[in-house]
Coordinates of C-alpha atoms in Angstrom, one line a residue:
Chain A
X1 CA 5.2 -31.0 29.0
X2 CA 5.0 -28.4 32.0
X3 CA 3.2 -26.2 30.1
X4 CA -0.4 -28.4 30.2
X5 CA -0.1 -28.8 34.2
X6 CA 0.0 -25.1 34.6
X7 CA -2.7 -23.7 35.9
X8 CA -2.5 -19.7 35.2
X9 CA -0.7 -16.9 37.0
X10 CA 0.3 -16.4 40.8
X11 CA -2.0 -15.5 43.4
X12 CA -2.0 -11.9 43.3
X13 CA -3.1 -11.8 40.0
X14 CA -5.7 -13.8 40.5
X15 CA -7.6 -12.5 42.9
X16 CA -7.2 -8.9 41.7
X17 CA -8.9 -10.4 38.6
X18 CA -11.4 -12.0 40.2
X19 CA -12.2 -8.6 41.9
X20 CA -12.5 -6.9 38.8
X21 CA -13.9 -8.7 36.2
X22 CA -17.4 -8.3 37.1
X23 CA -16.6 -4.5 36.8
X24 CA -15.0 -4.8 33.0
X25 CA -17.7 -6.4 32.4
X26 CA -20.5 -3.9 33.9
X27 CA -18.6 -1.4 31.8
X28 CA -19.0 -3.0 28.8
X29 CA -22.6 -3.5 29.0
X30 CA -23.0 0.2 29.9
X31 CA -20.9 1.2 26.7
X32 CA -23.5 -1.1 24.9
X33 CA -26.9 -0.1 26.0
X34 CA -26.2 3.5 26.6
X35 CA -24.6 3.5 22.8
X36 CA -27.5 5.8 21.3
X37 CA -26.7 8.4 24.4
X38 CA -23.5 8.6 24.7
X39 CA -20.3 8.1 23.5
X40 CA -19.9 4.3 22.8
X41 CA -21.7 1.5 21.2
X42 CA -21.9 -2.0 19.9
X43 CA -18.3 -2.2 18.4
X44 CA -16.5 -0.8 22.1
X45 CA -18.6 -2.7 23.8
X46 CA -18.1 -6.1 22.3
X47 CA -14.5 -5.6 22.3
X48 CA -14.5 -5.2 26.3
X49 CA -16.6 -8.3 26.5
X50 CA -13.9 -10.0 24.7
X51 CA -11.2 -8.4 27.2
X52 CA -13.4 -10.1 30.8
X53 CA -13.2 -13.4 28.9
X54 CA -9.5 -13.4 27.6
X55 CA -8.3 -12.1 31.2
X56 CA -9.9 -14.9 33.4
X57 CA -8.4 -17.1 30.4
X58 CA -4.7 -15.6 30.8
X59 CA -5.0 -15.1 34.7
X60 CA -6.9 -18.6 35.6
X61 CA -5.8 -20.9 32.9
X62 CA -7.6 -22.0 29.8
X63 CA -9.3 -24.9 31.3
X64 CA -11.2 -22.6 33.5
X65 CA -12.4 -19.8 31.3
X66 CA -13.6 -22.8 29.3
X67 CA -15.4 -24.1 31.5
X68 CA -17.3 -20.5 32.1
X69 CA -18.4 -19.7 28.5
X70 CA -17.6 -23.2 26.3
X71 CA -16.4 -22.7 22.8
X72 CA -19.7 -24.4 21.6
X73 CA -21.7 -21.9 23.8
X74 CA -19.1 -19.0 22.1
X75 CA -19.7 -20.1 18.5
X76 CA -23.6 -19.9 19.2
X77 CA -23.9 -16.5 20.8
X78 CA -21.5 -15.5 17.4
X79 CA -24.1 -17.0 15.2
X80 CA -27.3 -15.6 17.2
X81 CA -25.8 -11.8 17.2
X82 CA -25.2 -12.2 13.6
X83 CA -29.1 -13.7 13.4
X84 CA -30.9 -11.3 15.3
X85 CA -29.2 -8.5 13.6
X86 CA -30.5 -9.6 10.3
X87 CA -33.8 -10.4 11.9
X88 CA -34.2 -7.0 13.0
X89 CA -32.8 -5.6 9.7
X90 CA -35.5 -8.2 7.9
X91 CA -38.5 -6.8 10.2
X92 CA -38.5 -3.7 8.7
X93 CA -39.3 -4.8 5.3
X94 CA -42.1 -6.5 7.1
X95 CA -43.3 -3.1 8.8
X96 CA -42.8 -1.0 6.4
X97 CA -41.3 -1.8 3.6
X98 CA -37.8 -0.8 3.5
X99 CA -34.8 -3.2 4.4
X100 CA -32.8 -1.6 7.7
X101 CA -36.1 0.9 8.5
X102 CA -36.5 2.2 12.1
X103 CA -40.0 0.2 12.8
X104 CA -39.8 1.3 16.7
X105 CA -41.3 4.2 18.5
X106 CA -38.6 6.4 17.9
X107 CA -39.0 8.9 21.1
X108 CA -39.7 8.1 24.6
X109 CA -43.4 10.0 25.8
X110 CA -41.8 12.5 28.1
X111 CA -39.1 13.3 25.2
X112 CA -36.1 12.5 24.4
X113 CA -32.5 10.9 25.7
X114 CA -34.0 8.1 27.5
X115 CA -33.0 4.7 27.9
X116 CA -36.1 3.8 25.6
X117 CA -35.6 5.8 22.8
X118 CA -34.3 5.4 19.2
X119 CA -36.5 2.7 18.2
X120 CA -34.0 -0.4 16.9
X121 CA -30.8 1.3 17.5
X122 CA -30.2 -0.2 21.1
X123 CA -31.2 -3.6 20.0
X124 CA -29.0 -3.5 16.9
X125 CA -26.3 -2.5 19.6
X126 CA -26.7 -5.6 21.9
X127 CA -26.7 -7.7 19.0
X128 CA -23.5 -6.2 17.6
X129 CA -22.0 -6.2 21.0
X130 CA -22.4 -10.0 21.4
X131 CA -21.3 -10.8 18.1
X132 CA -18.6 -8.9 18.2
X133 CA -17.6 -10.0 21.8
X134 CA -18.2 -14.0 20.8
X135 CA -16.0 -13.4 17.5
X136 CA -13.1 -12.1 19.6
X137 CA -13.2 -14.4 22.2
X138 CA -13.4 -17.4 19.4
X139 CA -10.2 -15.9 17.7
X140 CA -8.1 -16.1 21.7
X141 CA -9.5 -19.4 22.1
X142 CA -8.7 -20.9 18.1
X143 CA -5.2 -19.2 18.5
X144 CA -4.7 -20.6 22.2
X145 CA -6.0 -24.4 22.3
X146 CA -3.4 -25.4 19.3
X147 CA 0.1 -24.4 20.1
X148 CA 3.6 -25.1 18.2
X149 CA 6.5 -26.9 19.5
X150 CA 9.7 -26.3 18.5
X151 CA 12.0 -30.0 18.4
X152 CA 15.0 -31.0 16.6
X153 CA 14.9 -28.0 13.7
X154 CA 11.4 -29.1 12.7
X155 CA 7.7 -27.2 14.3
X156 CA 5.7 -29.9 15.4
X157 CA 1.7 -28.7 15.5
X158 CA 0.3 -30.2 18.8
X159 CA -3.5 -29.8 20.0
X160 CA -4.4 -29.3 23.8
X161 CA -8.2 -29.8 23.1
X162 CA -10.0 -32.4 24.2
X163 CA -10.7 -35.5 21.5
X164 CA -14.4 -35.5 21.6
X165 CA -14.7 -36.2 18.0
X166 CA -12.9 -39.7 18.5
Chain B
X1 CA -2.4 24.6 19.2
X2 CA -4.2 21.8 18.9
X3 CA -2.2 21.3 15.5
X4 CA 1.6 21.5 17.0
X5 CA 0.2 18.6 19.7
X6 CA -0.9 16.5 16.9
X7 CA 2.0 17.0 15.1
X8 CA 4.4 15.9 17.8
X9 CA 2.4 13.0 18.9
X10 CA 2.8 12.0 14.8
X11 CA 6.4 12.4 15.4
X12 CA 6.5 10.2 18.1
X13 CA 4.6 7.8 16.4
X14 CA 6.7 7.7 13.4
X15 CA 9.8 7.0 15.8
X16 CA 7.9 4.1 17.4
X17 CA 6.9 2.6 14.2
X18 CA 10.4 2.7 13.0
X19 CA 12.0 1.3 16.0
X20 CA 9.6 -1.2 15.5
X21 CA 10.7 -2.2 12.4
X22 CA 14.1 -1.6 13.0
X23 CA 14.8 -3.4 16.2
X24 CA 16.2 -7.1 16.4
X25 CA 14.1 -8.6 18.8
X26 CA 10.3 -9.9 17.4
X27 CA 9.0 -9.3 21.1
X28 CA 10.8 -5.8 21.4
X29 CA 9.5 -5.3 17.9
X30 CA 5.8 -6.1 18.9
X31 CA 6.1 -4.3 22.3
X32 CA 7.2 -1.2 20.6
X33 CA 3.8 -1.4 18.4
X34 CA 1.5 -0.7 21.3
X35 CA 2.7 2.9 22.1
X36 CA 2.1 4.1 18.5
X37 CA -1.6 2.9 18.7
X38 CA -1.5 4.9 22.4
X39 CA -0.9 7.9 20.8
X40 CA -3.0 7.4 17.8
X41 CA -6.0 6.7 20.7
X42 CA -4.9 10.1 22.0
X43 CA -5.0 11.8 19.0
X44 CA -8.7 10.6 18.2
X45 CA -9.8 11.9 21.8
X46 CA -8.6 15.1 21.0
X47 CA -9.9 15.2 17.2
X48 CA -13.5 15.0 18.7
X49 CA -14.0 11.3 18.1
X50 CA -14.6 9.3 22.0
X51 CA -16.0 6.5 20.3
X52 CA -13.3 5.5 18.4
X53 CA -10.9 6.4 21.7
X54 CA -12.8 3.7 23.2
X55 CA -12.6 1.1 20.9
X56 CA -8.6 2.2 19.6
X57 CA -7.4 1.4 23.4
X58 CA -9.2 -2.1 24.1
X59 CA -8.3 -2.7 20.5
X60 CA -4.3 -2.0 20.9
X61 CA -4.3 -4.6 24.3
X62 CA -6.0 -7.4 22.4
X63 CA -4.1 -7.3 19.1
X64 CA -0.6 -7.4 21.3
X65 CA -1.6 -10.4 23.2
X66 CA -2.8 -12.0 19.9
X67 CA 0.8 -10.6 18.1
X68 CA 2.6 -12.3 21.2
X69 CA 0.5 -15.5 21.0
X70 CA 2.4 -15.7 17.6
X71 CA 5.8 -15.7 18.7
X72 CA 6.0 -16.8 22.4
X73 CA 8.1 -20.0 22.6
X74 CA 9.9 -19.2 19.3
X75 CA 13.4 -18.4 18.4
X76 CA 13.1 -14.8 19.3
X77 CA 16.2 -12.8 18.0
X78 CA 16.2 -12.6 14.3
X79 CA 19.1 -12.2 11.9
X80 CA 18.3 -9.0 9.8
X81 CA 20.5 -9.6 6.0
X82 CA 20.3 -7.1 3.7
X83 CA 18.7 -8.2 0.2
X84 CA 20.1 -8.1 -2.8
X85 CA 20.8 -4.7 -4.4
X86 CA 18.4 -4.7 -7.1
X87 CA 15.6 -5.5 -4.5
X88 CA 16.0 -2.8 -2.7
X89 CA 16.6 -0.1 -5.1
X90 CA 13.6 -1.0 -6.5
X91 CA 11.7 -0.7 -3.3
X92 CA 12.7 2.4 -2.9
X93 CA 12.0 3.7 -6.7
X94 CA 8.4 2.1 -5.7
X95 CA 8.0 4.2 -2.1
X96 CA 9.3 7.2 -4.0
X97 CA 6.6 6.5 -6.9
X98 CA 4.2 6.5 -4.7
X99 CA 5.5 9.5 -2.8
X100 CA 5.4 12.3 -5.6
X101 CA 1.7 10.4 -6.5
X102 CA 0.5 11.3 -2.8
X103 CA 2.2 14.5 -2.1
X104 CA 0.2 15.6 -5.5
X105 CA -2.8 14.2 -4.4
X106 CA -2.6 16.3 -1.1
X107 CA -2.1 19.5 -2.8
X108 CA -5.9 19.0 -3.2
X109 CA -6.9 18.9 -0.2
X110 CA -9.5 21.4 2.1
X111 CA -6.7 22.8 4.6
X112 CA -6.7 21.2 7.9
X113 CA -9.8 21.6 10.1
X114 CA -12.3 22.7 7.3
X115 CA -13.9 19.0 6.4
X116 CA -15.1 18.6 2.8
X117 CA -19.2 19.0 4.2
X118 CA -18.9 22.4 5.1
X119 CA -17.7 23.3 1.4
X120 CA -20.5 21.4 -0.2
X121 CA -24.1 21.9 1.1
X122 CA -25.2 18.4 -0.6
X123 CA -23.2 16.3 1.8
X124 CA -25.0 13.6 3.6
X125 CA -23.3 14.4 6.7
X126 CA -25.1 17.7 6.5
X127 CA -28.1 15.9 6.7
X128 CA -27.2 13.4 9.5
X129 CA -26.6 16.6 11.4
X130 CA -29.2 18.2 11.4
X131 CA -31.8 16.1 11.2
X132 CA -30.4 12.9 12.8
X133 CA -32.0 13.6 16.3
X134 CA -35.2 14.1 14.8
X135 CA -34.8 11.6 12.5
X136 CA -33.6 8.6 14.7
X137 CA -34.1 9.6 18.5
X138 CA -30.4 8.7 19.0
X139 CA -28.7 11.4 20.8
X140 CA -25.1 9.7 19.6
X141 CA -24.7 10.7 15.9
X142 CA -22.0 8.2 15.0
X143 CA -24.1 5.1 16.2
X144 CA -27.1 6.7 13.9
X145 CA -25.1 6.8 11.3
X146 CA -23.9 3.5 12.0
X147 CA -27.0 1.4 12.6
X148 CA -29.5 3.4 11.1
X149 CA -28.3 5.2 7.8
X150 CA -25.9 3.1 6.7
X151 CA -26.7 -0.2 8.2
X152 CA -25.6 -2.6 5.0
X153 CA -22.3 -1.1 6.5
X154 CA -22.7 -2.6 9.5
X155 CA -24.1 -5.9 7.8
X156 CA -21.2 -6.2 5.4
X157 CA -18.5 -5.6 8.8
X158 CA -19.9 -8.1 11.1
X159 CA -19.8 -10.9 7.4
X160 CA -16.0 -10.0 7.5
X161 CA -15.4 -10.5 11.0
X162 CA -17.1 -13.9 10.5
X163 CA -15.2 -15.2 7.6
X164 CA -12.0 -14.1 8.8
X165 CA -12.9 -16.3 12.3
X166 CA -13.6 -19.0 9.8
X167 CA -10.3 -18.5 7.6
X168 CA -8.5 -19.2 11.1
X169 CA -10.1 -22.1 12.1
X170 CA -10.1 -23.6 8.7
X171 CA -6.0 -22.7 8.8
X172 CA -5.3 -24.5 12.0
X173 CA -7.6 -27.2 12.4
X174 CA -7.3 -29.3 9.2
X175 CA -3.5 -30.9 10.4
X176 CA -5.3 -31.8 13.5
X177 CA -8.2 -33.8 11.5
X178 CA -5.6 -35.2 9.7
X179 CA -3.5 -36.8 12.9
X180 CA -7.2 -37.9 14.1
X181 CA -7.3 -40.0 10.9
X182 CA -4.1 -41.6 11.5
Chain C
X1 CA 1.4 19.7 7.6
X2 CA -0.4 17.2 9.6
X3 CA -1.1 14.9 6.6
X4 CA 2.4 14.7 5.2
X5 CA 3.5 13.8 8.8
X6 CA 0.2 11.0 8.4
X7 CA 1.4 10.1 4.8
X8 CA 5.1 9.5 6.0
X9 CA 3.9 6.8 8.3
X10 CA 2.0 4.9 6.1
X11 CA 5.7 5.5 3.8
X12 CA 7.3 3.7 6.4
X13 CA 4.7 0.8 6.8
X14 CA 4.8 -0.2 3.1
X15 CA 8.6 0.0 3.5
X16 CA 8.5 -2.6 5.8
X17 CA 6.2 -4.4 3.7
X18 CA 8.3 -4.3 0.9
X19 CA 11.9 -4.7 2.7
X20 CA 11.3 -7.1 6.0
X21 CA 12.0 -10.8 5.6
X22 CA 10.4 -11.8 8.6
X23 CA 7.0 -12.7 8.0
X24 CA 6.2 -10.7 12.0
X25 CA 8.0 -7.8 10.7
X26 CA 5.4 -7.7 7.4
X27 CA 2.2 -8.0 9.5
X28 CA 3.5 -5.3 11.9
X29 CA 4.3 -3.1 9.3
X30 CA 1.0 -4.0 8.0
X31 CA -0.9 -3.0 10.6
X32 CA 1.1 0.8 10.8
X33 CA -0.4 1.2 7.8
X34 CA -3.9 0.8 9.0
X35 CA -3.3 3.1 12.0
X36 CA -2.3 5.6 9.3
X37 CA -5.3 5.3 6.7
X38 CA -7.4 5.3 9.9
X39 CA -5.7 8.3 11.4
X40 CA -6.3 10.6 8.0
X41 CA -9.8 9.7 7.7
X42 CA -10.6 10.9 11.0
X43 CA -8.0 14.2 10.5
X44 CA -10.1 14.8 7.5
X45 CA -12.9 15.3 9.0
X46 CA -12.0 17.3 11.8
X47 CA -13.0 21.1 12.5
X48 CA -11.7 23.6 13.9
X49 CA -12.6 23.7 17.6
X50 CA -15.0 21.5 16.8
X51 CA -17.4 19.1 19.6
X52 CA -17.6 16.0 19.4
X53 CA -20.8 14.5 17.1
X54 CA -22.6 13.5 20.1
X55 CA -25.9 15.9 21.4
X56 CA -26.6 16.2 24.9
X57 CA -30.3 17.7 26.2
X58 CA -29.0 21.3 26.5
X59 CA -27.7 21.6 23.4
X60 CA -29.5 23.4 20.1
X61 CA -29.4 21.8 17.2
X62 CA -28.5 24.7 14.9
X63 CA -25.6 25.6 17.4
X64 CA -24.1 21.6 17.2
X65 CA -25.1 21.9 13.7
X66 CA -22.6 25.0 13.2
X67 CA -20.0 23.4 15.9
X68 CA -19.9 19.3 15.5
X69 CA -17.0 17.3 13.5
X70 CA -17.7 15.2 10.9
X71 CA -19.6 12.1 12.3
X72 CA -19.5 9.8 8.6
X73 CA -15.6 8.7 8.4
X74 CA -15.9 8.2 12.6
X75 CA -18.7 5.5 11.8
X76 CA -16.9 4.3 9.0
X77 CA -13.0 3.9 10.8
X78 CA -15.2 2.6 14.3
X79 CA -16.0 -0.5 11.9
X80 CA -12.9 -0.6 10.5
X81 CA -10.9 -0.7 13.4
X82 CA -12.5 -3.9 14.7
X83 CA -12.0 -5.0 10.5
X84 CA -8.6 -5.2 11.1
X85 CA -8.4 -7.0 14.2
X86 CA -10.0 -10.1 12.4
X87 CA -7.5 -9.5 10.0
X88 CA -4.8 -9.4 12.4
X89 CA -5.9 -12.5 13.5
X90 CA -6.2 -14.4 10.3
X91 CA -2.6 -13.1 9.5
X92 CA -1.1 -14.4 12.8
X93 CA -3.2 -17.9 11.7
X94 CA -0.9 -17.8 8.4
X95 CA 1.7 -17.1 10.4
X96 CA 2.1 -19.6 12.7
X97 CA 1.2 -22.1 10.3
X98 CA 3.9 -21.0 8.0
X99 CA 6.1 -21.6 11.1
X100 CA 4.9 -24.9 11.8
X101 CA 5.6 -25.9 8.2
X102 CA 9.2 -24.6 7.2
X103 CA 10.4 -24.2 10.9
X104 CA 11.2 -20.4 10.6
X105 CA 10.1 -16.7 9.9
X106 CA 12.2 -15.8 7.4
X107 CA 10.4 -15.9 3.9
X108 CA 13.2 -16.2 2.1
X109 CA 13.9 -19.6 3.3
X110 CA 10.3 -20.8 2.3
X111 CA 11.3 -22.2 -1.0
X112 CA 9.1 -24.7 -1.3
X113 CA 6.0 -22.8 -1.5
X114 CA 4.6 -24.6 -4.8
X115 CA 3.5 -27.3 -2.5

């Protein structure tokens, strides 16, 4: 098998991408804390997340982007967006009374369109943004680390992860 | 104007989804998919809706390298047969079916560029409106509405997303457990 | 005129749908027709000359009040949208293991589908 000794895409590619994906990823995390001001938010931001990671996979390899953000430490920022939505959702029963109730200081002293405004909204946007981002990424990696070969008429399921089960 | 742009950006999408469909090749096929969701990002950005612009672009480069991921390293080229007679004529009676059922349904329709809240004063988007800056402190209506209004929305979405990442490792990880065993 | 031209797309995803073999074709056609529900949701709610839902600090509210588009199918096709990528994904799961069993695409040759 070549195809496990190969490790990514030529040179040019790879340093362009390791130019750039600190700035994909800047942008996302601007689309996901300015989502209250401006035109973004949790959902656009995520999915750029998901775009850094599954470039450094396709231009460095899969072994490297694995070694970066592990699918163990994927899986977990998946089920702790998903936890501290519903924690912050939970809160407001606590507070007031209602399920999903703005608890927060809705408006910054010196008015409004701040960075510190809108009460929950901006943490209910980081919390979407890294779910959504880890669910992505999750889906590149599931689909990636099994592969099917094709031999003698019949597909033949292989996996290229590591046995750390056995 | 801004209609007759619309329009032909539709046509063009129609032609890419057919060529699509049409063409022999899976990776020609899946290639030809990303210019229709192109346009359709377009025609959101000039509908008023950046958000969804946003999310519609990024969107369209991930689902082609997941659609490739499917077919790289397969036989490519596909033999297209035609199916049996009766299969296909009643296709078609179904797409026709469901054609008069639409086009009726159109007729019914506020023309193009009044939406429905402007007819009825008791729409909630009325409300979100008017009082969603006061209400929320978010200057960005959409992610209001979103996370604030309707946040079981938003509850219910990211439960979906998580069971379908679920569904997918279930489907290609129980022949592996099983080869473990062996 | 806009909507017919909308409806005729999703026409011609649920006609490859119905009339593909390959099981590629099908998702693909599948996924046209979610660019075309998407796409009339957010034409319905459009107005004419309308802004974008989205106040900035000069702005009166009566005056975006009178001008905005329709911000509650945006927030409902924004979750949507990323929906159907987790879909897409689950599909092109079936997929390949549909491959990996029978050795082809074309769902006619899957006979043996009762196990």
């Amino acid at each position: 098998m070549k195809n496990n000794e190969e490790k990514g895409m030529s040179l040019i590619v790879k340093t362009v991408t390791r130019w750039l994906k600190g700035f994909i990823f800047l942008f996302g995390a601007y689309i996901v804390v300015f989502g209250h001001l401006s035109p973004g938010g949790g959902f656009p931001g995520g999915v750029v997340f998901a775009a850094t990671f599954i470039l450094l996979t396709l231009a460095f390899g899969r072994e490297y982007a694995l070694r970066k953000i592990g699918k163990i430490l994927a899986s977990e920022l998946d089920s702790l967006g998903a936890i501290l939505f519903l924690i912050l959702a939970s809160l407001g029963i606590y507070f007031t009374g209602i399920f999903f109730s703005n608890f927060i200081e809705k408006f910054h002293p010196s008015g409004n369109f701040k960075l510190f405004s809108a009460g929950i909204i901006p943490l209910c946007n980081i919390s979407i943004g890294m779910k959504v981002g880890a669910s992505l990424f999750m889906i590149f990696i599931i689909l990636s680390v099994v592969r099917v070969i094709f031999e003698d008429g019949k597909g033949k399921l292989i996996t290229t992860e590591k046995k750390d089960k056995k | 104007m801004i209609e007759i742009v619309i329009g032909v950006l539709l046509v063009f999408m129609i032609i890419g989804s057919i060529i699509c469909l049409e063409t022999r090749d899976l990776l020609s096929a899946i290639i030809a998919i990303v210019p229709v969701g192109y346009f359709c990002g377009i025609i959101y950005l000039l509908l008023g809706a950046p958000d969804i612009a946003i999310t519609q672009m990024v969107v369209e480069v991930l689902s082609l390298i997941i659609l490739i991921r499917a077919t790289i390293r397969r036989d490519l080229t596909t033999i297209e047969e035609e199916r049996d007679f009766f299969g296909l004529v009643s296709t078609f009676a179904l797409i026709f079916v469901f054609f008069i059922f639409g086009m009726e349904a159109m007729r019914h329709l506020p023309p193009f560029g009044t939406p429905s809240f402007t007819l009825n004063p008791s729409a909630p988007s009325n409300r979100y409106l008017m009082m969603g800056l006061k209400e929320t402190g978010a200057g960005n209506i959409v992610s209001s509405v979103i996370l604030d209004y309707r946040g079981y929305d938003t509850l219910g979405e990211a439960t979906i997303l998580f069971t379908s990442i679920l569904g997918a490792l279930a489907l290609l990880r129980v022949y592996a457990r099983k080869r473990g065993k062996k | 005129m806009i909507y017919y031209l909308c409806f005729i797309l999703f026409l011609i995803g649920l006609y490859g749908v119905c009339c593909k073999k390959n099981v590629v074709k099908i998702i693909l056609g599948l996924w046209i027709m979610e660019y075309s529900v998407n796409l009339f949701l957010i034409l319905l709610g459009y107005r004419k000359n309308g802004i974008p839902p989205i106040m900035s600090k000069e702005m009166d509210v009566i005056e975006f009040y009178k001008k905005a588009v329709d911000p509650l199918p945006q927030a409902m096709v924004l979750t949507s949208i990323v929906i159907g990528l987790g879909v897409l994904a689950l599909m092109v799961t079936v997929a390949i293991r549909l491959y990996q069993r029978y050795g082809t695409f074309d769902i006619t040759e899957m006979k043996k589908l009762k196990g």
